[in-house]
Amino acid sequence: MQIHMIGHASIFVETQDCKILMDPVLWDPHNEGIEDVCPKREVIHELLPEFDLLIISHQHLDHFDIRSLAYLPKTVDVLIPNDKLIETCLRQLGYSQIYHLNDFSEVKLGSTSLLATRSENRVPEYGIVFADKSGVCWNQVDTVVSLDTIRFVKSYYPQIDFLLATWQPMLEVNYQTNQSLSFPYSEYSQSLEQISLIQPKAIAPGANGFKLINGSSWLNQIVFPVTREQFCKDVRMVYPEIGDNVFAFDPGDIIAFKNGEFSHLKQMSQFVKKVEDDRENLDFSPVKVGSNLIDDNPDNYNLDEMKEAIKEEVCLNLPQFFMEKKDSLFIEHCRWKVIYQLEIVFPDSCEQWVFDFAEENIQAQVGRNPLANFCTSITASSFYSILKQMKGWDYASLGGNCRSFKKIYIPTQYGIIQPKETSIQEPLVLKFPPKKVFESVRYQEVKKWIQINSNSSISHKRNTYMMKLGNHLVRQLQEPKN
């Protein structure tokens, strides 16, 4: 069996005697103009192979694309859920051989068998199991899979060879409906637990390869809390028996398997190609939503001096501090394998460094890391003012000039384990303790304003004194001296 990734949820399946197109979205942008497939791709429409069967999993527009369906041949058999809108649109487009699938409906196509798998999200929608003599592939699409569904599928197919897994716990409307923007630990934990129950021989992250564009692009910082790299790493931890059979599946790639042997044929499809890996646009950063961090350098610090001081601190002093305090201040950072990503926003640029507390020798590594689980962004002038003890953490934090979020956990086959909320503190705060910085800045202020007001203090004639009586203070008039 071969599975071609066209992009996002669109796949082309070749079994031993059947060719199947599922959820075709062949043009970008799609979904009423707010989405593109990501990574960016090119579909060569005239090279799309002939196929025997068209499957539509549900009516969401990143799966049910009218433009693509209008382009395709109308004489093929079409499988759809019990959805009157989908059927009506297809008939108006000219399709006639339309068949409905219910939960756990079976379809026989020569030596190829299909099984529609139930979703607890009653859109209606379904996933599909493809099976022939070479093996079994379960495409979960967007379905919410229950334990009962896993049991049912495993009773039919005890061994799933290839799982196109539901994997991304999207926060699609959380901002718009005033819901939490925190990392969705519970939902993601459930996805990983299910993989350990299904125990496939190979896996790839399935449907969820798109980005929001144009006026909706700001939502990319919220919607996708898990990177593909993180998911692949977590799968190996939850289900180590899978070995190297965890595949990052790009548009233009083919996964081929037969009798338990797998090949990842990168960019071997003849009708779709990956143009650009633009997944960096999907980096989760809920603390920046609505207002990107900008450094307007209100105190007019010299830019060159500021850059030199910050880079010395980040590249030399911070790693030295982390190493010196590994077994004390940072004992929990090391135990939970924190990957700390520090972003400094300068007035004219932005730079990132990563510190991996799982490493024996913690060093500053330039650039982003898709596995980072503790992310801090701070304006350069705020950091510089703390570094030089000219302003404190109130200016940085309360002023919105320093923002951070965590997604720290350890995945296990029994679910995600999280640290105590207060056990892993901001590394910069540990390097520059707020109380110490606060005191230092106040003393500097005292010196500054004493000098400025040395000759202009307001005079005050004192004719009272305070007397302490137990737990009370009482002001008394001073007796005039004779």
Short mmCIF file of C-alpha atoms in Angstrom, two decimals:
data_model
loop_
_atom_site.label_atom_id
_atom_site.label_comp_id
_atom_site.label_asym_id
_atom_site.label_seq_id
_atom_site.Cartn_x
_atom_site.Cartn_y
_atom_site.Cartn_z
CA MET A 1 0.00 0.00 0.00
CA GLN A 2 1.12 3.53 -0.73
CA ILE A 3 -0.15 6.75 0.85
CA HIS A 4 0.60 10.01 -0.99
CA MET A 5 0.40 13.21 1.08
CA ILE A 6 -1.24 15.89 -1.04
CA GLY A 7 -1.40 18.28 1.88
CA HIS A 8 -3.17 18.64 5.24
CA ALA A 9 -6.00 16.04 5.11
CA SER A 10 -5.84 15.34 1.36
CA ILE A 11 -4.34 11.94 0.61
CA PHE A 12 -4.14 9.58 -2.34
CA VAL A 13 -4.18 5.88 -1.39
CA GLU A 14 -2.99 3.08 -3.65
CA THR A 15 -3.90 -0.39 -2.49
CA GLN A 16 -3.12 -3.57 -4.43
CA ASP A 17 -6.20 -3.17 -6.64
CA CYS A 18 -7.71 0.25 -5.93
CA LYS A 19 -6.87 3.95 -6.10
CA ILE A 20 -8.64 6.23 -3.65
CA LEU A 21 -8.70 10.02 -3.27
CA MET A 22 -9.74 11.31 0.15
CA ASP A 23 -10.73 14.84 1.22
CA PRO A 24 -9.29 16.56 -1.87
CA VAL A 25 -8.30 20.19 -1.39
CA LEU A 26 -6.22 20.90 -4.46
CA TRP A 27 -5.93 24.70 -4.46
CA ASP A 28 -4.71 27.33 -2.03
CA PRO A 29 -5.99 29.41 -0.43
CA HIS A 30 -8.99 27.38 0.69
CA ASN A 31 -11.64 27.47 3.44
CA GLU A 32 -13.15 30.72 2.16
CA GLY A 33 -9.70 32.23 1.71
CA ILE A 34 -8.37 32.04 5.27
CA GLU A 35 -6.10 28.96 4.99
CA ASP A 36 -3.15 27.61 3.03
CA VAL A 37 -1.67 24.14 3.27
CA CYS A 38 1.50 24.21 5.38
CA PRO A 39 4.24 23.32 4.50
CA LYS A 40 3.66 25.26 1.29
CA ARG A 41 3.03 22.99 -1.70
CA GLU A 42 2.40 22.93 -5.43
CA VAL A 43 -0.25 20.59 -6.83
CA ILE A 44 0.30 19.68 -10.48
CA HIS A 45 -3.34 19.14 -11.31
CA GLU A 46 -2.92 17.68 -14.78
CA LEU A 47 -0.74 14.88 -13.35
CA LEU A 48 -3.26 13.76 -10.73
CA PRO A 49 -3.71 10.01 -11.36
CA GLU A 50 -7.00 8.36 -12.21
CA PHE A 51 -8.79 6.93 -9.21
CA ASP A 52 -11.65 4.53 -8.48
CA LEU A 53 -13.14 6.01 -5.36
CA LEU A 54 -13.62 9.44 -3.78
CA ILE A 55 -14.08 9.74 0.00
CA ILE A 56 -15.23 12.83 1.89
CA SER A 57 -14.91 12.53 5.67
CA HIS A 58 -17.05 15.53 6.67
CA GLN A 59 -18.28 18.96 5.61
CA HIS A 60 -15.60 21.22 7.15
CA LEU A 61 -14.14 23.30 4.35
CA ASP A 62 -10.55 22.09 4.78
CA HIS A 63 -11.94 18.64 3.79
CA PHE A 64 -14.91 19.50 1.60
CA ASP A 65 -13.66 21.89 -1.08
CA ILE A 66 -16.19 22.71 -3.79
CA ARG A 67 -13.60 24.04 -6.26
CA SER A 68 -11.61 20.80 -6.11
CA LEU A 69 -14.72 18.62 -6.35
CA ALA A 70 -15.89 20.61 -9.40
CA TYR A 71 -12.57 19.84 -11.12
CA LEU A 72 -12.61 16.07 -10.54
CA PRO A 73 -14.35 13.43 -12.74
CA LYS A 74 -18.01 13.00 -11.78
CA THR A 75 -18.35 9.32 -12.74
CA VAL A 76 -16.46 7.89 -9.76
CA ASP A 77 -18.11 6.33 -6.74
CA VAL A 78 -18.27 8.70 -3.78
CA LEU A 79 -18.47 7.80 -0.09
CA ILE A 80 -19.85 10.43 2.28
CA PRO A 81 -21.27 10.62 5.82
CA ASN A 82 -25.01 11.02 6.38
CA ASP A 83 -24.89 14.69 5.46
CA LYS A 84 -27.62 16.17 3.25
CA LEU A 85 -25.57 19.29 2.41
CA ILE A 86 -22.62 17.27 1.07
CA GLU A 87 -24.93 15.07 -1.02
CA THR A 88 -26.89 18.01 -2.44
CA CYS A 89 -23.72 19.88 -3.43
CA LEU A 90 -22.24 16.78 -5.05
CA ARG A 91 -25.38 16.11 -7.08
CA GLN A 92 -25.49 19.73 -8.24
CA LEU A 93 -21.84 19.36 -9.34
CA GLY A 94 -22.83 16.31 -11.42
CA TYR A 95 -21.90 13.37 -9.18
CA SER A 96 -24.45 10.58 -9.13
CA GLN A 97 -22.81 7.49 -7.58
CA ILE A 98 -23.03 8.68 -3.97
CA TYR A 99 -23.13 6.30 -1.00
CA HIS A 100 -23.55 7.03 2.70
CA LEU A 101 -21.41 5.48 5.41
CA ASN A 102 -22.56 5.02 9.01
CA ASP A 103 -20.44 4.24 12.06
CA PHE A 104 -18.43 1.10 11.29
CA SER A 105 -19.82 0.66 7.78
CA GLU A 106 -17.74 -1.75 5.69
CA VAL A 107 -16.91 -1.44 1.99
CA LYS A 108 -15.40 -4.18 -0.22
CA LEU A 109 -13.50 -3.22 -3.37
CA GLY A 110 -11.96 -6.41 -4.72
CA SER A 111 -9.21 -7.38 -2.28
CA THR A 112 -9.40 -3.93 -0.63
CA SER A 113 -11.55 -3.42 2.46
CA LEU A 114 -12.62 -0.15 4.05
CA LEU A 115 -14.04 0.45 7.53
CA ALA A 116 -15.62 3.75 8.59
CA THR A 117 -14.59 4.56 12.17
CA ARG A 118 -16.85 6.48 14.55
CA SER A 119 -16.15 9.99 15.82
CA GLU A 120 -17.52 11.26 19.13
CA ASN A 121 -17.73 14.66 17.45
CA ARG A 122 -21.02 14.12 15.62
CA VAL A 123 -20.48 16.51 12.70
CA PRO A 124 -21.21 13.90 11.14
CA GLU A 125 -17.74 12.61 10.29
CA TYR A 126 -15.69 9.44 10.19
CA GLY A 127 -12.17 8.09 9.87
CA ILE A 128 -11.29 5.32 7.45
CA VAL A 129 -9.34 2.07 7.78
CA PHE A 130 -7.82 0.91 4.48
CA ALA A 131 -6.81 -2.76 4.31
CA ASP A 132 -5.44 -5.11 1.70
CA LYS A 133 -3.03 -8.04 1.70
CA SER A 134 -0.04 -5.71 2.13
CA GLY A 135 -1.28 -4.19 5.40
CA VAL A 136 -3.67 -1.89 7.27
CA CYS A 137 -3.76 1.91 7.42
CA TRP A 138 -6.04 3.87 9.75
CA ASN A 139 -6.60 7.49 8.77
CA GLN A 140 -8.22 9.11 11.81
CA VAL A 141 -8.68 12.47 10.04
CA ASP A 142 -10.28 14.87 12.59
CA THR A 143 -12.22 12.23 14.50
CA VAL A 144 -12.52 12.18 18.27
CA VAL A 145 -11.74 8.53 18.98
CA SER A 146 -13.13 6.69 22.01
CA LEU A 147 -11.79 3.61 23.75
CA ASP A 148 -14.79 1.65 22.43
CA THR A 149 -13.89 2.61 18.85
CA ILE A 150 -10.29 1.49 19.39
CA ARG A 151 -11.57 -1.82 20.76
CA PHE A 152 -13.88 -2.28 17.76
CA VAL A 153 -11.19 -1.50 15.19
CA LYS A 154 -8.68 -3.77 16.94
CA SER A 155 -11.24 -6.60 16.94
CA TYR A 156 -11.31 -6.34 13.14
CA TYR A 157 -7.65 -5.51 12.62
CA PRO A 158 -5.52 -6.56 15.61
CA GLN A 159 -2.45 -5.02 13.99
CA ILE A 160 -2.61 -1.50 12.54
CA ASP A 161 0.42 -1.13 10.29
CA PHE A 162 0.26 2.60 9.63
CA LEU A 163 -1.62 5.19 11.68
CA LEU A 164 -2.33 8.65 10.32
CA ALA A 165 -3.01 10.01 13.77
CA THR A 166 -5.17 12.74 15.20
CA TRP A 167 -2.50 14.74 17.01
CA GLN A 168 -2.98 18.50 17.25
CA PRO A 169 -5.15 19.74 20.17
CA MET A 170 -6.14 22.91 18.32
CA LEU A 171 -7.29 26.07 20.09
CA GLU A 172 -9.27 27.24 17.07
CA VAL A 173 -11.80 29.55 18.73
CA ASN A 174 -10.41 29.94 22.25
CA TYR A 175 -9.35 33.54 21.79
CA GLN A 176 -12.53 34.51 19.99
CA THR A 177 -14.72 33.01 22.76
CA ASN A 178 -12.64 34.13 25.78
CA GLN A 179 -11.44 30.62 26.65
CA SER A 180 -8.07 29.52 27.98
CA LEU A 181 -4.99 29.96 25.79
CA SER A 182 -2.89 27.69 28.01
CA PHE A 183 -1.35 24.52 26.63
CA PRO A 184 -4.14 21.87 26.42
CA TYR A 185 -2.44 19.15 28.46
CA SER A 186 -5.53 16.97 28.93
CA GLU A 187 -6.54 16.79 25.26
CA TYR A 188 -3.00 16.14 24.10
CA SER A 189 -2.48 13.51 26.79
CA GLN A 190 -5.51 11.64 25.51
CA SER A 191 -4.11 11.57 21.95
CA LEU A 192 -0.81 10.10 23.15
CA GLU A 193 -2.54 7.54 25.37
CA GLN A 194 -4.58 6.32 22.39
CA ILE A 195 -1.43 5.71 20.36
CA SER A 196 -0.08 3.48 23.12
CA LEU A 197 -3.38 1.54 23.02
CA ILE A 198 -3.52 1.22 19.23
CA GLN A 199 0.17 0.18 19.02
CA PRO A 200 0.70 0.76 15.30
CA LYS A 201 3.85 -0.41 13.58
CA ALA A 202 4.33 3.06 12.07
CA ILE A 203 2.79 6.48 12.54
CA ALA A 204 2.67 9.96 11.04
CA PRO A 205 0.84 13.08 12.21
CA GLY A 206 -2.30 13.17 10.09
CA ALA A 207 -4.68 15.96 9.17
CA ASN A 208 -3.50 19.30 10.50
CA GLY A 209 -1.10 20.72 7.98
CA PHE A 210 -2.40 24.19 7.36
CA LYS A 211 -1.84 27.78 8.41
CA LEU A 212 -4.10 30.80 8.64
CA ILE A 213 -3.24 33.62 6.25
CA ASN A 214 -3.72 37.32 5.59
CA GLY A 215 -5.86 39.04 8.24
CA SER A 216 -6.26 35.77 10.15
CA SER A 217 -2.53 34.95 10.34
CA TRP A 218 -2.21 36.30 13.89
CA LEU A 219 -4.18 33.25 15.06
CA ASN A 220 -1.27 30.97 14.12
CA GLN A 221 0.29 31.92 17.48
CA ILE A 222 -2.67 30.35 19.30
CA VAL A 223 -4.23 27.59 17.23
CA PHE A 224 -1.36 25.08 17.03
CA PRO A 225 0.14 24.36 20.49
CA VAL A 226 2.15 21.27 19.44
CA THR A 227 4.93 21.27 16.84
CA ARG A 228 5.27 18.29 14.56
CA GLU A 229 8.76 17.65 15.95
CA GLN A 230 7.37 17.58 19.50
CA PHE A 231 4.65 15.12 18.56
CA CYS A 232 7.12 12.75 16.89
CA LYS A 233 9.41 12.91 19.93
CA ASP A 234 6.51 12.32 22.32
CA VAL A 235 5.30 9.29 20.34
CA ARG A 236 8.72 7.68 20.70
CA MET A 237 8.60 8.25 24.46
CA VAL A 238 5.04 6.99 24.89
CA TYR A 239 5.48 4.00 22.59
CA PRO A 240 9.20 3.20 22.27
CA GLU A 241 8.46 -0.08 20.46
CA ILE A 242 7.70 1.94 17.34
CA GLY A 243 11.42 2.61 16.89
CA ASP A 244 12.26 4.65 13.81
CA ASN A 245 8.84 4.29 12.21
CA VAL A 246 7.66 7.79 13.13
CA PHE A 247 7.42 9.81 9.95
CA ALA A 248 7.08 13.54 9.31
CA PHE A 249 4.74 13.51 6.34
CA ASP A 250 5.13 16.48 3.96
CA PRO A 251 3.19 17.28 0.78
CA GLY A 252 4.82 15.27 -2.01
CA ASP A 253 5.95 12.45 0.31
CA ILE A 254 4.85 8.82 -0.03
CA ILE A 255 4.68 6.21 2.73
CA ALA A 256 4.90 2.71 1.23
CA PHE A 257 4.52 -0.45 3.26
CA LYS A 258 4.15 -4.17 2.74
CA ASN A 259 4.21 -6.98 5.28
CA GLY A 260 5.43 -4.72 8.06
CA GLU A 261 8.26 -3.10 6.07
CA PHE A 262 8.07 0.68 5.59
CA SER A 263 9.63 3.19 3.21
CA HIS A 264 9.41 6.96 3.51
CA LEU A 265 9.78 8.20 -0.05
CA LYS A 266 10.43 11.90 0.36
CA GLN A 267 9.24 14.15 -2.47
CA MET A 268 8.65 11.19 -4.79
CA SER A 269 5.04 11.99 -5.71
CA GLN A 270 4.61 13.00 -9.34
CA PHE A 271 1.66 15.34 -8.82
CA VAL A 272 2.47 17.35 -5.67
CA LYS A 273 5.66 18.95 -4.35
CA LYS A 274 6.67 20.76 -1.19
CA VAL A 275 7.73 24.29 -2.14
CA GLU A 276 8.80 25.69 1.24
CA ASP A 277 8.89 24.59 4.86
CA ASP A 278 7.11 27.56 6.42
CA ARG A 279 6.02 25.83 9.64
CA GLU A 280 7.90 28.40 11.71
CA ASN A 281 4.83 30.59 11.14
CA LEU A 282 2.89 28.20 13.39
CA ASP A 283 5.03 28.62 16.52
CA PHE A 284 2.76 28.70 19.56
CA SER A 285 3.12 31.98 21.45
CA PRO A 286 -0.14 32.94 23.16
CA VAL A 287 1.49 35.74 25.17
CA LYS A 288 2.01 37.78 22.01
CA VAL A 289 -1.55 37.69 20.76
CA GLY A 290 -3.01 41.12 20.09
CA SER A 291 0.29 42.91 20.63
CA ASN A 292 3.63 41.81 19.28
CA LEU A 293 6.55 42.73 21.47
CA ILE A 294 8.17 45.97 20.29
CA ASP A 295 11.14 47.76 21.84
CA ASP A 296 10.84 51.52 21.37
CA ASN A 297 13.86 52.03 23.68
CA PRO A 298 12.18 54.78 25.73
CA ASP A 299 15.37 55.64 27.66
CA ASN A 300 17.43 55.98 24.47
CA TYR A 301 20.10 53.49 25.45
CA ASN A 302 22.98 53.30 22.99
CA LEU A 303 22.03 50.42 20.70
CA ASP A 304 25.53 49.09 20.13
CA GLU A 305 26.36 49.14 23.84
CA MET A 306 23.05 47.47 24.66
CA LYS A 307 23.60 44.69 22.11
CA GLU A 308 27.15 44.04 23.28
CA ALA A 309 26.14 43.85 26.95
CA ILE A 310 23.15 41.59 26.29
CA LYS A 311 25.02 39.17 24.04
CA GLU A 312 27.81 38.89 26.60
CA GLU A 313 25.23 38.14 29.29
CA VAL A 314 23.29 35.62 27.20
CA CYS A 315 26.20 33.80 25.57
CA LEU A 316 28.71 33.83 28.44
CA ASN A 317 27.28 34.74 31.82
CA LEU A 318 23.95 32.95 31.66
CA PRO A 319 25.40 29.54 30.63
CA GLN A 320 28.04 29.86 33.35
CA PHE A 321 25.34 30.66 35.91
CA PHE A 322 23.19 27.73 34.75
CA MET A 323 26.12 25.34 35.04
CA GLU A 324 27.12 26.61 38.49
CA LYS A 325 23.55 26.24 39.80
CA LYS A 326 22.54 23.03 37.98
CA ASP A 327 22.30 21.04 41.19
CA SER A 328 20.57 23.73 43.23
CA LEU A 329 18.47 26.48 41.63
CA PHE A 330 18.00 24.54 38.39
CA ILE A 331 17.61 21.01 39.75
CA GLU A 332 13.97 20.86 38.58
CA HIS A 333 14.77 22.42 35.19
CA CYS A 334 17.21 19.57 34.63
CA ARG A 335 14.91 16.85 35.98
CA TRP A 336 12.06 17.94 33.70
CA LYS A 337 14.41 18.45 30.73
CA VAL A 338 13.49 22.07 30.18
CA ILE A 339 14.41 23.52 26.80
CA TYR A 340 14.45 27.25 27.45
CA GLN A 341 14.03 29.55 24.47
CA LEU A 342 14.94 33.18 25.10
CA GLU A 343 13.90 35.80 22.57
CA ILE A 344 15.36 39.30 22.84
CA VAL A 345 13.48 41.95 20.87
CA PHE A 346 15.83 44.80 19.92
CA PRO A 347 14.62 48.09 18.42
CA ASP A 348 15.90 46.99 15.01
CA SER A 349 15.86 43.18 15.12
CA CYS A 350 14.95 40.06 17.07
CA GLU A 351 17.31 37.30 18.20
CA GLN A 352 16.70 33.91 19.79
CA TRP A 353 18.83 31.59 21.90
CA VAL A 354 18.06 28.15 23.31
CA PHE A 355 19.36 26.55 26.52
CA ASP A 356 18.80 22.80 26.89
CA PHE A 357 18.84 21.81 30.56
CA ALA A 358 18.95 18.12 29.58
CA GLU A 359 22.44 18.62 28.17
CA GLU A 360 25.52 17.86 30.25
CA ASN A 361 27.03 21.18 29.20
CA ILE A 362 24.38 23.92 28.99
CA GLN A 363 25.29 26.43 26.30
CA ALA A 364 23.52 29.21 24.41
CA GLN A 365 22.50 27.89 20.99
CA VAL A 366 21.50 30.49 18.42
CA GLY A 367 18.07 30.17 16.81
CA ARG A 368 14.68 28.64 17.56
CA ASN A 369 14.02 25.10 18.71
CA PRO A 370 10.64 23.50 17.86
CA LEU A 371 11.03 21.36 21.00
CA ALA A 372 11.29 24.37 23.35
CA ASN A 373 8.93 24.01 26.32
CA PHE A 374 9.67 27.22 28.27
CA CYS A 375 9.62 30.34 26.12
CA THR A 376 10.42 33.89 27.20
CA SER A 377 10.35 37.07 25.14
CA ILE A 378 11.70 40.33 26.54
CA THR A 379 12.51 43.70 25.03
CA ALA A 380 16.22 44.48 24.90
CA SER A 381 15.85 47.79 26.77
CA SER A 382 13.97 46.05 29.61
CA PHE A 383 16.61 43.35 29.89
CA TYR A 384 19.41 45.90 29.69
CA SER A 385 17.83 48.04 32.41
CA ILE A 386 17.65 45.00 34.71
CA LEU A 387 21.17 43.98 33.79
CA LYS A 388 22.49 47.43 34.67
CA GLN A 389 20.19 47.79 37.71
CA MET A 390 18.50 50.89 36.29
CA LYS A 391 14.96 49.48 36.38
CA GLY A 392 13.38 46.44 37.98
CA TRP A 393 11.08 43.58 37.10
CA ASP A 394 7.96 45.69 37.63
CA TYR A 395 8.87 47.68 34.52
CA ALA A 396 9.53 44.51 32.52
CA SER A 397 6.60 42.38 33.66
CA LEU A 398 3.84 44.78 34.67
CA GLY A 399 4.68 46.92 31.65
CA GLY A 400 4.16 43.95 29.30
CA ASN A 401 7.78 44.04 28.15
CA CYS A 402 8.57 40.50 29.33
CA ARG A 403 6.26 37.59 28.51
CA SER A 404 6.63 33.86 28.98
CA PHE A 405 4.71 30.60 28.80
CA LYS A 406 5.41 26.96 29.56
CA LYS A 407 4.37 23.63 28.09
CA ILE A 408 6.47 21.37 30.29
CA TYR A 409 5.46 17.75 30.72
CA ILE A 410 6.69 14.18 30.42
CA PRO A 411 4.61 11.90 28.15
CA THR A 412 4.00 8.33 29.30
CA GLN A 413 1.76 5.52 28.05
CA TYR A 414 -0.55 6.37 30.96
CA GLY A 415 -0.82 10.05 30.11
CA ILE A 416 1.07 13.29 30.56
CA ILE A 417 2.78 14.12 33.87
CA GLN A 418 3.23 17.80 34.72
CA PRO A 419 5.50 19.49 37.28
CA LYS A 420 4.12 21.62 40.08
CA GLU A 421 3.35 25.08 38.76
CA THR A 422 5.88 26.83 41.02
CA SER A 423 8.71 24.30 40.83
CA ILE A 424 10.22 25.59 37.56
CA GLN A 425 10.85 29.31 37.72
CA GLU A 426 11.86 31.82 35.06
CA PRO A 427 15.65 31.44 34.61
CA LEU A 428 16.15 35.20 34.21
CA VAL A 429 14.37 35.80 37.50
CA LEU A 430 16.69 33.32 39.20
CA LYS A 431 19.71 35.06 37.68
CA PHE A 432 18.41 38.53 38.61
CA PRO A 433 16.25 38.05 41.76
CA PRO A 434 13.44 40.65 41.79
CA LYS A 435 13.93 41.61 45.45
CA LYS A 436 17.64 42.20 44.97
CA VAL A 437 17.11 44.18 41.76
CA PHE A 438 14.29 46.17 43.36
CA GLU A 439 16.46 47.15 46.32
CA SER A 440 19.43 48.07 44.14
CA VAL A 441 17.29 50.26 41.87
CA ARG A 442 15.70 52.02 44.85
CA TYR A 443 19.12 52.81 46.34
CA GLN A 444 20.20 54.17 42.96
CA GLU A 445 17.06 56.33 42.89
CA VAL A 446 17.80 57.67 46.37
CA LYS A 447 21.30 58.74 45.33
CA LYS A 448 19.99 60.28 42.13
CA TRP A 449 17.25 62.37 43.74
CA ILE A 450 19.36 63.44 46.71
CA GLN A 451 21.79 65.00 44.27
CA ILE A 452 19.06 66.64 42.21
CA ASN A 453 17.21 68.03 45.24
CA SER A 454 20.17 68.81 47.47
CA ASN A 455 19.54 72.57 47.31
CA SER A 456 15.77 72.64 46.87
CA SER A 457 14.32 70.59 49.72
CA ILE A 458 11.11 71.97 51.24
CA SER A 459 11.75 73.25 54.77
CA HIS A 460 9.63 71.91 57.62
CA LYS A 461 9.55 73.08 61.21
CA ARG A 462 9.01 70.19 63.58
CA ASN A 463 7.11 70.86 66.84
CA THR A 464 5.77 67.34 67.55
CA TYR A 465 7.12 63.93 68.36
CA MET A 466 5.71 60.34 68.31
CA MET A 467 5.35 58.36 71.52
CA LYS A 468 4.95 54.55 71.39
CA LEU A 469 2.53 53.14 73.95
CA GLY A 470 2.33 49.35 73.58
CA ASN A 471 1.07 48.74 70.04
CA HIS A 472 0.03 52.37 69.51
CA LEU A 473 1.76 55.50 68.28
CA VAL A 474 0.58 58.84 69.66
CA ARG A 475 1.72 62.19 68.39
CA GLN A 476 2.56 64.71 71.12
CA LEU A 477 3.33 68.40 71.04
CA GLN A 478 6.83 69.23 72.12
CA GLU A 479 7.08 71.31 75.25
CA PRO A 480 8.56 74.71 74.43
CA LYS A 481 12.01 75.16 75.83
CA ASN A 482 12.46 77.97 78.41
#
